[in-house]
XYZ file of C-alpha atoms in Angstrom:
745
model
C 0.061 0.123 -0.024
C 1.238 3.386 -0.869
C 1.606 6.332 1.886
C -0.695 8.407 0.235
C -3.247 5.717 0.250
C -2.746 5.113 3.852
C -2.949 8.291 5.009
C -6.530 8.764 2.853
C -7.744 5.843 4.735
C -6.702 6.731 8.026
C -8.144 10.397 7.623
C -11.524 9.086 6.314
C -11.833 6.112 8.922
C -10.861 9.250 11.529
C -13.947 11.313 10.277
C -16.142 8.296 10.258
C -15.478 7.743 13.997
C -16.156 11.000 14.982
C -19.343 11.013 13.088
C -20.431 7.935 14.450
C -19.619 9.081 17.820
C -21.470 12.086 17.486
C -24.567 10.831 15.805
C -27.167 8.404 16.989
C -27.417 5.341 14.988
C -30.373 6.082 12.923
C -28.737 9.403 11.804
C -25.347 8.095 10.804
C -23.807 9.618 7.734
C -22.993 7.698 4.533
C -20.068 8.746 1.895
C -21.238 9.885 -1.408
C -19.055 9.364 -4.971
C -17.737 12.751 -5.894
C -19.381 14.479 -9.078
C -16.833 16.576 -9.990
C -12.909 16.420 -10.510
C -11.007 18.895 -8.374
C -7.274 19.306 -7.620
C -6.849 19.624 -3.922
C -5.823 22.235 -2.575
C -5.990 24.563 -5.436
C -8.249 27.460 -5.687
C -10.602 28.079 -8.662
C -12.054 31.696 -9.160
C -15.758 31.716 -10.342
C -17.931 34.795 -11.006
C -21.214 35.271 -8.954
C -23.724 37.988 -8.452
C -24.685 39.227 -5.055
C -28.152 38.905 -4.554
C -28.575 40.467 -0.833
C -29.934 43.923 -2.156
C -31.101 45.367 -5.559
C -27.556 47.038 -6.469
C -26.362 43.783 -7.986
C -22.510 43.727 -7.384
C -20.678 41.269 -9.176
C -18.808 38.408 -7.437
C -15.612 36.497 -7.490
C -16.342 33.052 -5.804
C -13.181 31.027 -4.480
C -14.021 27.220 -4.804
C -11.445 24.787 -3.510
C -11.959 20.939 -2.586
C -13.389 20.037 0.721
C -16.247 17.421 2.319
C -19.703 18.559 2.746
C -22.295 17.176 4.602
C -25.438 17.125 1.927
C -29.000 15.789 1.119
C -29.254 13.443 -1.821
C -32.271 11.844 -2.772
C -33.598 12.136 0.687
C -30.435 10.474 2.496
C -27.987 12.716 4.738
C -24.053 11.947 3.654
C -20.563 13.122 3.259
C -19.174 14.459 -0.282
C -16.045 15.597 -1.573
C -16.651 18.522 -4.038
C -16.100 21.975 -4.622
C -16.961 24.518 -2.180
C -16.993 28.314 -1.831
C -14.873 29.503 0.621
C -14.730 33.567 0.143
C -16.530 36.199 -1.546
C -15.118 39.150 -3.030
C -15.860 41.835 -5.544
C -15.393 41.474 -9.233
C -12.795 43.953 -10.112
C -14.335 44.048 -13.836
C -17.669 44.644 -12.443
C -18.841 48.481 -13.264
C -20.811 48.907 -10.318
C -18.892 47.755 -7.491
C -15.467 47.976 -9.005
C -13.669 44.695 -6.559
C -15.174 45.963 -3.461
C -17.770 44.302 -1.539
C -19.746 45.393 1.522
C -20.383 43.270 4.868
C -23.750 42.143 3.665
C -22.352 40.738 0.704
C -19.296 38.808 2.224
C -21.813 37.252 4.885
C -24.206 35.982 2.100
C -21.937 32.904 1.995
C -23.564 31.468 4.933
C -27.038 31.498 2.894
C -25.204 28.490 1.220
C -23.974 26.503 4.400
C -26.714 27.316 7.037
C -27.405 24.834 9.273
C -31.392 25.609 8.897
C -31.802 25.745 5.466
C -34.426 23.408 3.991
C -32.877 20.900 2.553
C -36.031 19.114 0.651
C -39.582 19.872 -0.097
C -41.958 19.779 2.776
C -45.713 19.567 3.221
C -47.767 21.047 6.121
C -49.004 18.332 8.413
C -50.099 20.864 11.281
C -52.505 23.725 11.577
C -51.305 27.097 9.763
C -48.239 28.425 11.439
C -47.640 25.390 13.458
C -44.338 24.710 11.634
C -45.399 21.306 11.533
C -43.872 19.549 7.888
C -43.131 16.322 7.156
C -40.751 15.470 3.718
C -42.591 14.735 0.445
C -40.553 13.847 -2.972
C -40.227 16.486 -5.947
C -42.352 14.241 -7.942
C -45.104 14.295 -5.741
C -44.593 18.024 -4.710
C -44.704 18.840 -8.312
C -48.098 16.971 -9.121
C -49.645 18.477 -6.239
C -48.991 22.210 -7.656
C -49.596 21.179 -10.952
C -53.107 19.760 -10.102
C -53.833 22.623 -7.908
C -52.834 25.101 -10.763
C -54.782 23.054 -13.237
C -57.923 22.775 -11.228
C -58.001 26.541 -10.828
C -57.314 27.351 -14.597
C -60.186 24.662 -15.612
C -62.328 26.393 -13.274
C -62.240 29.750 -15.186
C -60.394 31.146 -11.989
C -57.183 31.362 -13.406
C -56.929 35.296 -12.039
C -57.067 33.935 -8.864
C -53.541 32.929 -8.749
C -51.269 35.370 -6.955
C -47.525 35.468 -6.729
C -45.538 37.473 -3.778
C -42.077 38.040 -4.516
C -39.142 40.393 -3.238
C -38.432 42.652 -6.492
C -36.273 40.959 -9.016
C -34.616 42.378 -11.714
C -33.980 40.815 -15.114
C -34.848 37.195 -16.522
C -36.338 35.846 -13.146
C -38.952 38.763 -13.060
C -39.476 38.316 -16.531
C -40.065 34.600 -16.278
C -42.720 35.245 -13.541
C -44.437 37.924 -15.128
C -44.469 35.372 -18.600
C -45.937 32.665 -16.621
C -48.672 34.559 -15.094
C -49.837 36.284 -18.154
C -49.935 33.130 -20.135
C -51.945 31.377 -17.144
C -54.416 34.070 -17.193
C -53.269 35.575 -13.802
C -52.387 39.212 -12.465
C -49.105 40.322 -12.588
C -46.373 39.708 -9.956
C -46.536 41.742 -6.449
C -42.819 42.975 -5.645
C -43.149 43.332 -1.994
C -40.286 44.915 0.118
C -41.234 47.087 3.432
C -39.048 50.017 2.012
C -39.776 50.432 -1.194
C -38.718 53.165 -3.298
C -41.665 54.290 -5.381
C -42.104 57.639 -4.201
C -38.482 58.452 -5.348
C -39.606 56.934 -8.670
C -42.269 58.600 -9.288
C -40.722 62.077 -8.452
C -37.881 61.117 -10.720
C -40.096 60.332 -13.287
C -41.864 63.585 -13.080
C -38.771 65.787 -12.781
C -36.444 64.000 -15.069
C -38.303 61.870 -17.330
C -37.082 58.725 -15.555
C -39.120 56.179 -13.083
C -35.609 54.724 -11.968
C -33.154 55.257 -8.983
C -30.691 58.079 -9.896
C -26.598 57.718 -10.314
C -24.895 60.002 -8.667
C -21.173 60.451 -9.760
C -19.767 62.068 -6.636
C -16.211 61.720 -7.893
C -16.957 65.235 -9.991
C -18.615 67.061 -6.948
C -17.461 69.837 -4.916
C -20.485 70.373 -2.508
C -22.645 67.727 -1.605
C -26.272 68.349 0.413
C -27.725 65.054 1.032
C -31.429 64.951 2.482
C -31.986 61.974 4.674
C -30.272 59.437 2.167
C -27.778 57.077 3.834
C -25.992 56.635 0.766
C -22.608 55.209 2.455
C -24.273 52.661 4.324
C -27.722 51.352 3.234
C -29.506 53.172 0.362
C -29.724 52.604 -3.344
C -26.233 51.324 -4.288
C -23.869 51.835 -1.320
C -20.703 50.368 -2.700
C -20.958 51.930 -5.913
C -21.763 55.246 -4.117
C -18.763 54.769 -1.448
C -16.487 53.992 -3.906
C -17.545 57.432 -5.707
C -17.285 59.486 -2.269
C -13.835 57.771 -1.700
C -12.550 59.517 -4.911
C -14.538 62.799 -3.859
C -12.839 63.074 -0.860
C -9.261 61.809 -1.117
C -8.925 60.856 -4.639
C -8.448 64.693 -6.098
C -5.225 66.207 -4.116
C -5.947 69.967 -3.431
C -9.509 69.547 -4.013
C -11.906 68.209 -1.066
C -15.416 68.550 -1.505
C -18.027 69.261 1.216
C -20.664 67.124 2.770
C -23.848 68.347 4.172
C -26.297 65.862 5.885
C -29.846 66.857 6.436
C -31.498 64.407 8.773
C -33.364 63.896 12.147
C -31.016 60.963 13.204
C -27.577 60.241 12.371
C -26.694 57.883 9.577
C -23.450 56.374 8.497
C -23.388 59.292 5.858
C -24.047 61.534 8.604
C -21.267 60.508 11.058
C -19.032 60.845 7.601
C -20.288 64.602 7.003
C -18.661 67.932 7.598
C -22.067 69.545 8.873
C -24.925 67.348 10.221
C -28.140 69.641 10.218
C -31.337 68.324 12.123
C -34.457 69.115 10.089
C -38.113 68.578 11.542
C -39.661 65.279 10.205
C -41.317 65.887 6.822
C -40.111 69.340 6.252
C -37.293 68.664 4.126
C -38.623 69.811 0.731
C -39.615 72.855 2.645
C -35.934 73.423 3.844
C -34.463 72.453 0.262
C -37.164 75.274 -1.224
C -35.762 77.867 1.434
C -32.582 77.570 0.015
C -33.951 77.864 -3.504
C -35.366 80.849 -2.540
C -32.593 82.489 -1.519
C -30.700 81.522 -4.505
C -33.176 82.910 -6.878
C -33.936 86.167 -4.944
C -30.373 86.823 -4.763
C -29.440 85.854 -8.225
C -26.797 83.400 -7.314
C -27.656 81.118 -9.875
C -29.927 81.312 -13.016
C -33.107 80.027 -12.978
C -33.255 78.501 -16.309
C -31.453 74.714 -15.628
C -33.948 74.467 -12.918
C -36.820 75.519 -14.571
C -38.027 72.377 -15.806
C -38.099 70.068 -12.454
C -39.061 73.827 -10.920
C -42.221 74.330 -12.469
C -43.676 71.240 -10.695
C -43.511 73.377 -7.724
C -46.276 76.274 -6.995
C -44.403 79.513 -6.823
C -41.261 78.335 -8.865
C -41.557 80.809 -11.362
C -42.148 84.080 -8.873
C -39.345 83.048 -6.984
C -40.862 80.868 -4.184
C -42.255 83.940 -2.279
C -43.642 81.848 0.393
C -40.541 79.872 1.260
C -38.534 82.885 2.668
C -35.840 82.030 5.239
C -37.705 83.550 7.841
C -40.999 81.438 7.231
C -38.717 78.251 6.462
C -36.910 78.478 9.837
C -40.358 78.136 11.820
C -41.237 75.159 9.670
C -38.125 72.938 9.717
C -36.155 74.433 12.896
C -33.219 75.209 10.930
C -32.059 78.742 11.379
C -32.194 81.690 8.938
C -28.431 82.049 8.803
C -27.839 78.009 8.225
C -30.140 78.548 5.257
C -28.674 81.542 3.673
C -25.030 80.615 4.113
C -26.265 76.814 2.390
C -27.512 78.855 -0.536
C -24.352 80.829 -0.808
C -21.976 77.467 -0.606
C -24.178 75.632 -3.038
C -24.289 78.130 -5.799
C -20.846 79.169 -5.384
C -19.168 75.933 -5.156
C -17.823 74.448 -8.320
C -19.910 71.541 -8.841
C -22.588 70.944 -6.676
C -25.459 68.226 -6.424
C -28.588 67.914 -4.275
C -30.082 64.279 -3.224
C -32.639 62.999 -1.364
C -33.717 59.025 0.053
C -35.013 57.448 3.142
C -36.979 58.845 5.847
C -37.729 62.267 4.006
C -39.454 60.217 1.184
C -41.296 58.039 4.073
C -44.057 60.839 5.111
C -47.427 61.276 4.049
C -45.787 64.328 1.747
C -42.737 62.249 0.483
C -43.390 62.926 -2.997
C -43.750 66.437 -2.714
C -40.051 66.410 -0.284
C -38.535 64.698 -3.582
C -39.999 67.214 -6.047
C -38.789 70.006 -4.149
C -34.871 68.267 -3.861
C -34.845 67.779 -7.375
C -35.931 71.051 -8.555
C -32.832 72.396 -6.221
C -30.726 69.625 -7.585
C -31.411 71.045 -11.261
C -31.052 74.475 -9.913
C -27.306 74.223 -8.340
C -26.135 70.743 -10.616
C -24.001 72.512 -13.595
C -22.450 69.437 -14.625
C -25.217 66.516 -14.461
C -23.845 64.809 -11.653
C -27.034 63.347 -11.192
C -27.580 60.861 -13.951
C -29.613 57.755 -14.931
C -28.172 54.190 -15.633
C -28.863 53.544 -19.345
C -31.042 50.129 -19.122
C -30.780 46.833 -21.409
C -34.614 46.642 -21.336
C -38.129 48.355 -19.904
C -37.356 49.864 -16.412
C -39.397 48.424 -13.446
C -42.949 49.979 -13.018
C -43.575 52.195 -9.906
C -45.073 49.920 -7.619
C -46.352 50.627 -3.682
C -46.273 47.524 -2.062
C -48.662 48.377 0.494
C -51.402 49.197 -1.773
C -51.021 45.753 -3.334
C -50.876 44.008 0.346
C -54.329 45.971 0.930
C -55.751 43.943 -2.219
C -54.354 40.782 -0.996
C -55.901 41.314 2.290
C -59.272 42.684 0.478
C -59.426 39.942 -2.104
C -57.334 36.837 -1.028
C -56.385 34.644 -4.257
C -57.414 31.119 -4.097
C -54.012 30.259 -4.817
C -50.824 32.147 -3.511
C -47.261 31.376 -4.876
C -44.371 33.042 -2.336
C -40.921 33.890 -3.182
C -38.016 35.441 -0.502
C -40.967 37.841 0.725
C -41.965 38.069 4.650
C -44.916 40.643 5.017
C -46.189 38.671 8.022
C -42.645 40.230 9.662
C -42.390 43.611 7.855
C -45.903 44.883 7.154
C -47.864 46.785 9.612
C -50.180 44.855 11.443
C -53.081 46.844 10.145
C -52.621 45.444 7.004
C -53.656 42.135 8.421
C -51.471 39.965 6.280
C -51.280 36.852 8.320
C -55.313 36.961 8.521
C -55.520 37.360 4.758
C -52.901 34.455 4.483
C -55.345 32.579 6.575
C -57.970 32.778 4.144
C -56.170 31.417 1.095
C -56.907 27.705 0.450
C -53.299 26.642 -0.858
C -49.731 28.426 -0.452
C -46.981 27.291 -2.090
C -43.353 28.712 -0.801
C -40.218 28.652 -2.809
C -38.194 30.041 0.377
C -35.039 28.293 1.823
C -35.771 29.101 5.094
C -38.937 28.899 7.048
C -39.835 32.742 8.006
C -43.067 34.169 9.811
C -44.661 34.071 6.105
C -43.567 30.665 4.583
C -44.367 28.794 7.767
C -47.911 29.526 6.577
C -47.354 27.839 3.531
C -48.795 24.581 2.629
C -45.806 23.285 0.548
C -42.382 24.245 0.803
C -40.052 23.868 -2.733
C -36.741 24.656 -1.597
C -34.557 26.757 -4.056
C -30.886 26.559 -4.724
C -29.075 28.989 -2.715
C -27.678 31.634 -5.232
C -24.036 30.467 -5.421
C -25.696 27.182 -6.695
C -27.792 28.858 -9.241
C -27.827 30.605 -12.692
C -27.958 33.966 -11.616
C -28.773 37.467 -13.548
C -29.634 41.141 -12.402
C -30.051 44.370 -14.290
C -28.267 47.617 -12.546
C -30.877 50.106 -11.964
C -28.201 52.493 -10.605
C -24.340 52.842 -10.085
C -22.899 53.112 -13.044
C -22.348 54.968 -16.582
C -22.806 51.918 -18.491
C -25.756 49.460 -19.271
C -24.979 46.262 -16.821
C -26.456 42.805 -17.126
C -24.832 40.836 -14.902
C -24.474 36.907 -15.295
C -23.275 33.978 -13.070
C -23.314 30.334 -13.862
C -23.574 27.848 -10.570
C -20.432 28.541 -8.826
C -20.584 25.288 -7.083
C -23.257 21.941 -7.307
C -26.309 21.592 -5.089
C -25.390 20.661 -1.536
C -29.191 19.434 -0.963
C -31.919 18.007 -2.772
C -33.382 21.393 -3.721
C -34.146 22.709 -7.054
C -34.055 26.394 -8.642
C -37.092 28.245 -8.850
C -37.093 29.410 -12.359
C -36.460 25.813 -13.625
C -39.553 24.508 -11.299
C -42.011 27.390 -12.929
C -40.516 26.245 -16.442
C -41.362 22.756 -15.457
C -44.570 23.704 -14.247
C -45.430 25.456 -17.435
C -44.557 22.162 -19.682
C -46.802 20.149 -17.553
C -49.936 22.770 -17.789
C -49.015 23.054 -21.510
C -51.223 25.386 -23.868
C -50.775 28.926 -23.918
C -48.455 28.799 -20.661
C -45.979 26.151 -22.331
C -46.245 28.154 -25.936
C -45.075 31.580 -23.485
C -42.238 29.521 -21.887
C -40.536 27.651 -24.631
C -36.997 27.040 -22.588
C -36.264 23.642 -21.547
C -33.889 25.125 -18.742
C -33.391 28.862 -17.152
C -29.931 28.956 -18.878
C -31.351 28.621 -21.849
C -33.787 31.185 -21.279
C -30.847 33.435 -20.153
C -28.697 32.644 -23.189
C -31.836 33.738 -25.487
C -32.128 37.183 -23.593
C -27.991 37.784 -23.472
C -27.347 37.090 -27.032
C -29.127 39.823 -28.610
C -26.871 42.140 -26.488
C -23.927 41.262 -28.793
C -24.897 43.591 -31.095
C -25.298 46.945 -28.564
C -22.563 49.528 -28.646
C -19.257 48.652 -26.659
C -20.234 44.895 -26.533
C -17.753 41.832 -26.406
C -15.720 41.688 -29.323
C -16.195 38.064 -30.176
C -17.314 36.253 -33.630
C -19.969 33.782 -32.857
C -23.033 33.943 -30.495
C -21.610 30.903 -28.890
C -18.260 32.685 -28.226
C -20.506 35.574 -26.834
C -22.483 33.522 -24.344
C -19.219 31.942 -23.087
C -17.561 35.398 -22.606
C -20.649 36.923 -20.777
C -20.605 34.111 -18.500
C -16.451 34.067 -17.689
C -16.655 37.841 -17.551
C -19.452 38.283 -14.976
C -22.337 39.610 -17.611
C -22.267 41.983 -20.350
C -22.007 46.006 -19.796
C -21.577 48.313 -22.484
C -19.009 50.946 -22.914
C -19.317 54.307 -20.792
C -21.712 56.318 -21.942
C -23.696 59.478 -21.329
C -27.228 59.363 -19.028
C -30.456 59.005 -21.557
C -31.691 62.613 -22.143
C -33.562 63.994 -19.281
C -37.397 65.484 -20.205
C -39.679 66.307 -17.455
C -43.114 64.723 -17.489
C -45.716 67.238 -17.681
C -47.829 67.982 -14.453
C -49.578 70.247 -12.399
C -47.736 72.198 -9.956
C -47.422 70.758 -6.701
C -48.287 72.692 -3.154
C -46.589 72.034 -0.120
C -48.130 69.616 2.159
C -47.557 69.455 6.118
C -46.714 65.792 6.894
C -49.206 64.056 8.743
C -48.642 61.763 11.811
C -50.333 58.857 13.439
C -50.756 59.907 16.821
C -51.796 63.193 19.021
C -48.757 65.227 20.083
C -49.927 65.308 23.476
C -50.168 61.358 24.234
C -47.659 60.546 21.765
C -44.890 62.827 22.229
C -41.833 61.381 19.952
C -41.378 60.787 16.296
C -40.535 57.368 15.776
C -38.099 56.180 13.134
C -37.653 52.919 12.267
C -34.411 52.660 9.997
C -32.936 50.133 7.530
C -30.268 48.022 9.590
C -26.803 48.403 8.532
C -26.292 44.567 9.066
C -29.849 43.137 8.331
C -31.529 45.571 5.851
C -35.141 44.805 6.317
C -34.739 41.790 8.488
C -34.193 39.366 5.679
C -30.566 38.884 6.592
C -31.223 38.547 10.204
C -30.560 35.052 9.706
C -26.793 34.684 9.272
C -24.693 34.857 12.518
C -21.616 36.818 10.615
C -23.939 39.802 10.568
C -25.586 39.277 14.132
C -21.791 39.612 15.397
C -21.095 42.317 13.196
C -21.025 45.518 15.447
C -23.172 48.437 14.417
C -21.075 51.179 13.168
C -22.268 53.907 15.334
C -23.402 52.113 18.825
C -21.089 48.721 18.538
C -24.460 47.189 19.374
C -24.635 43.495 18.243
C -26.692 40.414 18.797
C -29.644 43.041 20.101
C -31.811 45.547 19.490
C -31.508 48.969 20.974
C -33.566 52.376 20.783
C -31.344 55.947 20.085
C -32.558 58.575 22.374
C -31.030 62.009 22.879
C -29.349 62.300 26.056
C -31.732 65.350 26.961
C -34.566 63.260 26.708
C -32.727 60.124 28.678
C -32.100 62.952 31.480
C -35.645 64.285 31.473
C -37.255 60.784 31.593
C -34.703 59.367 33.906
C -33.060 57.016 31.428
C -29.603 55.914 31.436
C -27.374 53.947 28.891
C -28.444 50.602 28.485
C -31.770 50.700 30.670
C -34.720 48.872 29.578
C -37.424 51.154 27.638
C -40.767 50.610 26.074
C -41.924 52.523 23.102
C -45.710 52.426 22.457
C -47.742 53.634 19.408
C -51.493 53.326 18.711
C -50.620 49.795 17.226
C -48.877 48.306 19.822
C -45.519 48.427 22.185
C -41.860 46.817 22.119
C -39.056 46.906 24.623
C -35.579 47.423 23.946
C -32.296 48.621 25.563
C -31.818 52.389 25.229
C -28.762 53.891 23.934
C -28.137 57.596 24.438
C -26.624 59.377 21.449
C -26.156 63.145 20.308
C -27.204 62.394 16.859
C -30.454 62.466 17.129
C -33.099 65.110 17.616
C -34.704 65.205 21.024
C -38.165 64.979 20.136
C -37.350 61.778 18.280
C -36.189 58.027 18.950
C -35.029 55.403 16.652
C -34.802 51.664 16.144
C -32.920 49.658 13.721
C -35.182 47.279 11.715
C -34.265 43.335 11.583
C -34.515 41.818 14.853
C -37.627 40.497 16.497
C -38.271 37.602 14.851
C -40.853 34.912 15.642
C -39.562 32.040 13.248
C -36.263 32.719 11.389
C -33.533 29.960 12.067
C -31.908 29.460 15.380
C -29.807 32.703 14.840
C -32.957 34.994 14.620
C -35.700 33.563 16.509
C -36.727 35.420 19.382
C -34.111 37.870 19.233
C -34.408 41.500 20.084
C -37.628 43.627 18.843
C -39.390 44.233 15.628
C -40.132 48.150 15.284
C -42.294 47.627 12.439
C -44.839 45.752 14.392
C -45.767 49.092 15.788
C -46.109 51.064 12.519
C -49.136 52.944 11.677
C -50.849 52.157 8.166
C -50.498 55.628 7.057
C -49.364 56.311 3.112
C -47.766 58.802 1.172
C -50.705 60.582 -0.241
C -49.922 60.655 -3.976
C -48.493 57.108 -4.334
C -49.605 54.970 -1.812
C -46.492 53.985 -0.495
C -46.376 53.096 3.500
C -45.318 56.299 5.469
C -43.056 54.294 7.678
C -41.769 57.473 9.105
C -45.238 58.863 10.123
C -45.843 57.291 13.555
C -45.790 59.014 16.764
C -44.703 56.877 20.134
C -44.160 57.419 23.695
C -41.369 56.479 25.832
C -41.078 55.100 29.406
C -38.163 53.606 31.257
C -39.293 49.846 31.929
C -36.224 48.374 33.872
C -32.202 48.515 34.367
C -29.695 47.138 32.133
C -29.570 43.971 33.595
C -33.407 43.479 31.668
C -32.390 44.909 28.682
C -29.525 42.861 27.707
C -27.682 45.145 25.480
C -24.670 43.284 23.858
C -21.852 45.751 22.940
C -18.595 44.691 20.910
C -15.953 44.468 23.425
C -12.617 43.445 23.110
C -13.242 41.237 19.614
C -16.178 39.334 21.444
C -19.612 39.829 22.408
C -19.697 41.649 25.988
C -22.014 39.519 27.732
C -21.333 35.488 28.211
C -24.551 34.352 27.896
C -24.749 35.680 24.463
C -21.645 33.523 23.792
C -23.314 30.726 25.195
C -26.263 31.030 23.103
C -24.438 31.515 19.858
């Protein structure tokens, strides 16, 4: 026997002995035959696409040989296979240019998560009980196909619903084609912090219902109203790269950043000047600045005439927005308003942007149009632009209105994909009750959460690294970008990609559905969509369609040469008058404005199941594995609340409890909480941890688009206990500060 064979056998025996010692007899693992040829110790770099947010950053996946615990045909076992070890940014990709945020890095844990659903499961207990049993793929697909066939045969095809997170590229196109051919309504794209208000404002102001791209590296002065563009808003990696060049990439030329917001974000913490403005009055402040510029003729009115014409009084110089009047409404002094106006007008290249909480008020569209008008007045070099698109732009969709429709008229059958409204929608939408009325629900989720636990059948999707993935960048680049990646690793478990399941169901249904979906596999559909891009200007220089398809996979997608932004042309619309924001709860009973903000770690809560992100200290508070409430120190002194105390926040909709964090970066009449924790049911790492601030939101909406006004709830605040009851976990010396948290993990 050769020495290397002896070492292999010895290592295998040791592994199996360890497994046998740790597992009961009925759960012993078997060893499967390897399914691919790999060289031990040699890494292979493969392209990927990040799916944790809508930015669509390009990845490089480091794959090496290793052993994995997998499920094959209902059996657990060990297999030697290529395993993804590390994710990095793709340097060639125009959006993220080789960089990757912490959320993207942590997405690797979705592949290896111990609580992944590894095979199809069918509900056996009451709705929401979490009682499921294994079912074969053949039986599961027969059951789904039978329900779809019965619904169609009875003339009730229009009672099929599809609720999904927003999907760009061909996944969304496939869903839409499937539903249209079947005779059902279009899919409902659900996300709690939708951008319908900003897209609508940009359509009216600039002719593009899309999120903007800002070439910040060109700017000498940036005034930002609420958008945490370095943390969570829009395309944060691309914006951080451009911001870094603006601040340090031009020797002798350093731009100024002014952040206007009510609670200090990561962007605010990096600003030269942080200005607190009363909630919902950001548009008034923007027009007060514009008034000074126009009245003192600091800049010509013509550049802002199109977006400005959407605002009442623009042509007359905005007489109602004199600094003295604006000070009373916003709390920003006359001196500051005038100084900001002069700085903006006299800087070399300036830009004004808006996003986040200012748009989450009942007057959000007015705020957005006002800042768009100011931007057009001061931006002399088109720092704001829109990314060229490879296809039709996403429609403006306010998801709260769609949820109200779901509650009012529950469909007979619902398909779910990576959307969790039971957790993230206000209680008044009554989503849980609506789901209980739906006779049959199918989820394609990889994890059981508050919404998928209501399903009758779960058909688990591949992880992103096991799938064909594509994405169309809406923002973040001057190029048209369509990202593409084949599977980086073989599937670990008995899962199937959602797009291939839909295509298979289409073939079983036959008729118009089969005609609309002629592709045998999802990668064939992707190829059919990508090959026509070969003729676009600046495309990959190859001889054949096959070469182009191969090159696009290797590169990580297709992108055009740097190009000018699509032309700006405002949509005609009647002038908009200023509207004061409305809040749920009388100020006498609920004296504080409440701000639930997008978490730096967990986004809208969909990433709370990843332990790397639970362990990631918050950039401003250093808190981890817990929830907290940010309070101004003066407010704390007045109410007898000290750092770390347990506090209770109550609105008209309910109450939550969390630890107090005293911060000077928040207005005295405001309290804020990060979104993400407080899950009832979302794997061992997120269930029963912290509090969910979305659960106490009032169902107010932005008055023109119908979007959820998630910053329009008022609350009251009381001390409920000491630090020992709050269990706030802070980063200390490289580990969590509380031993009980170490044990829990």
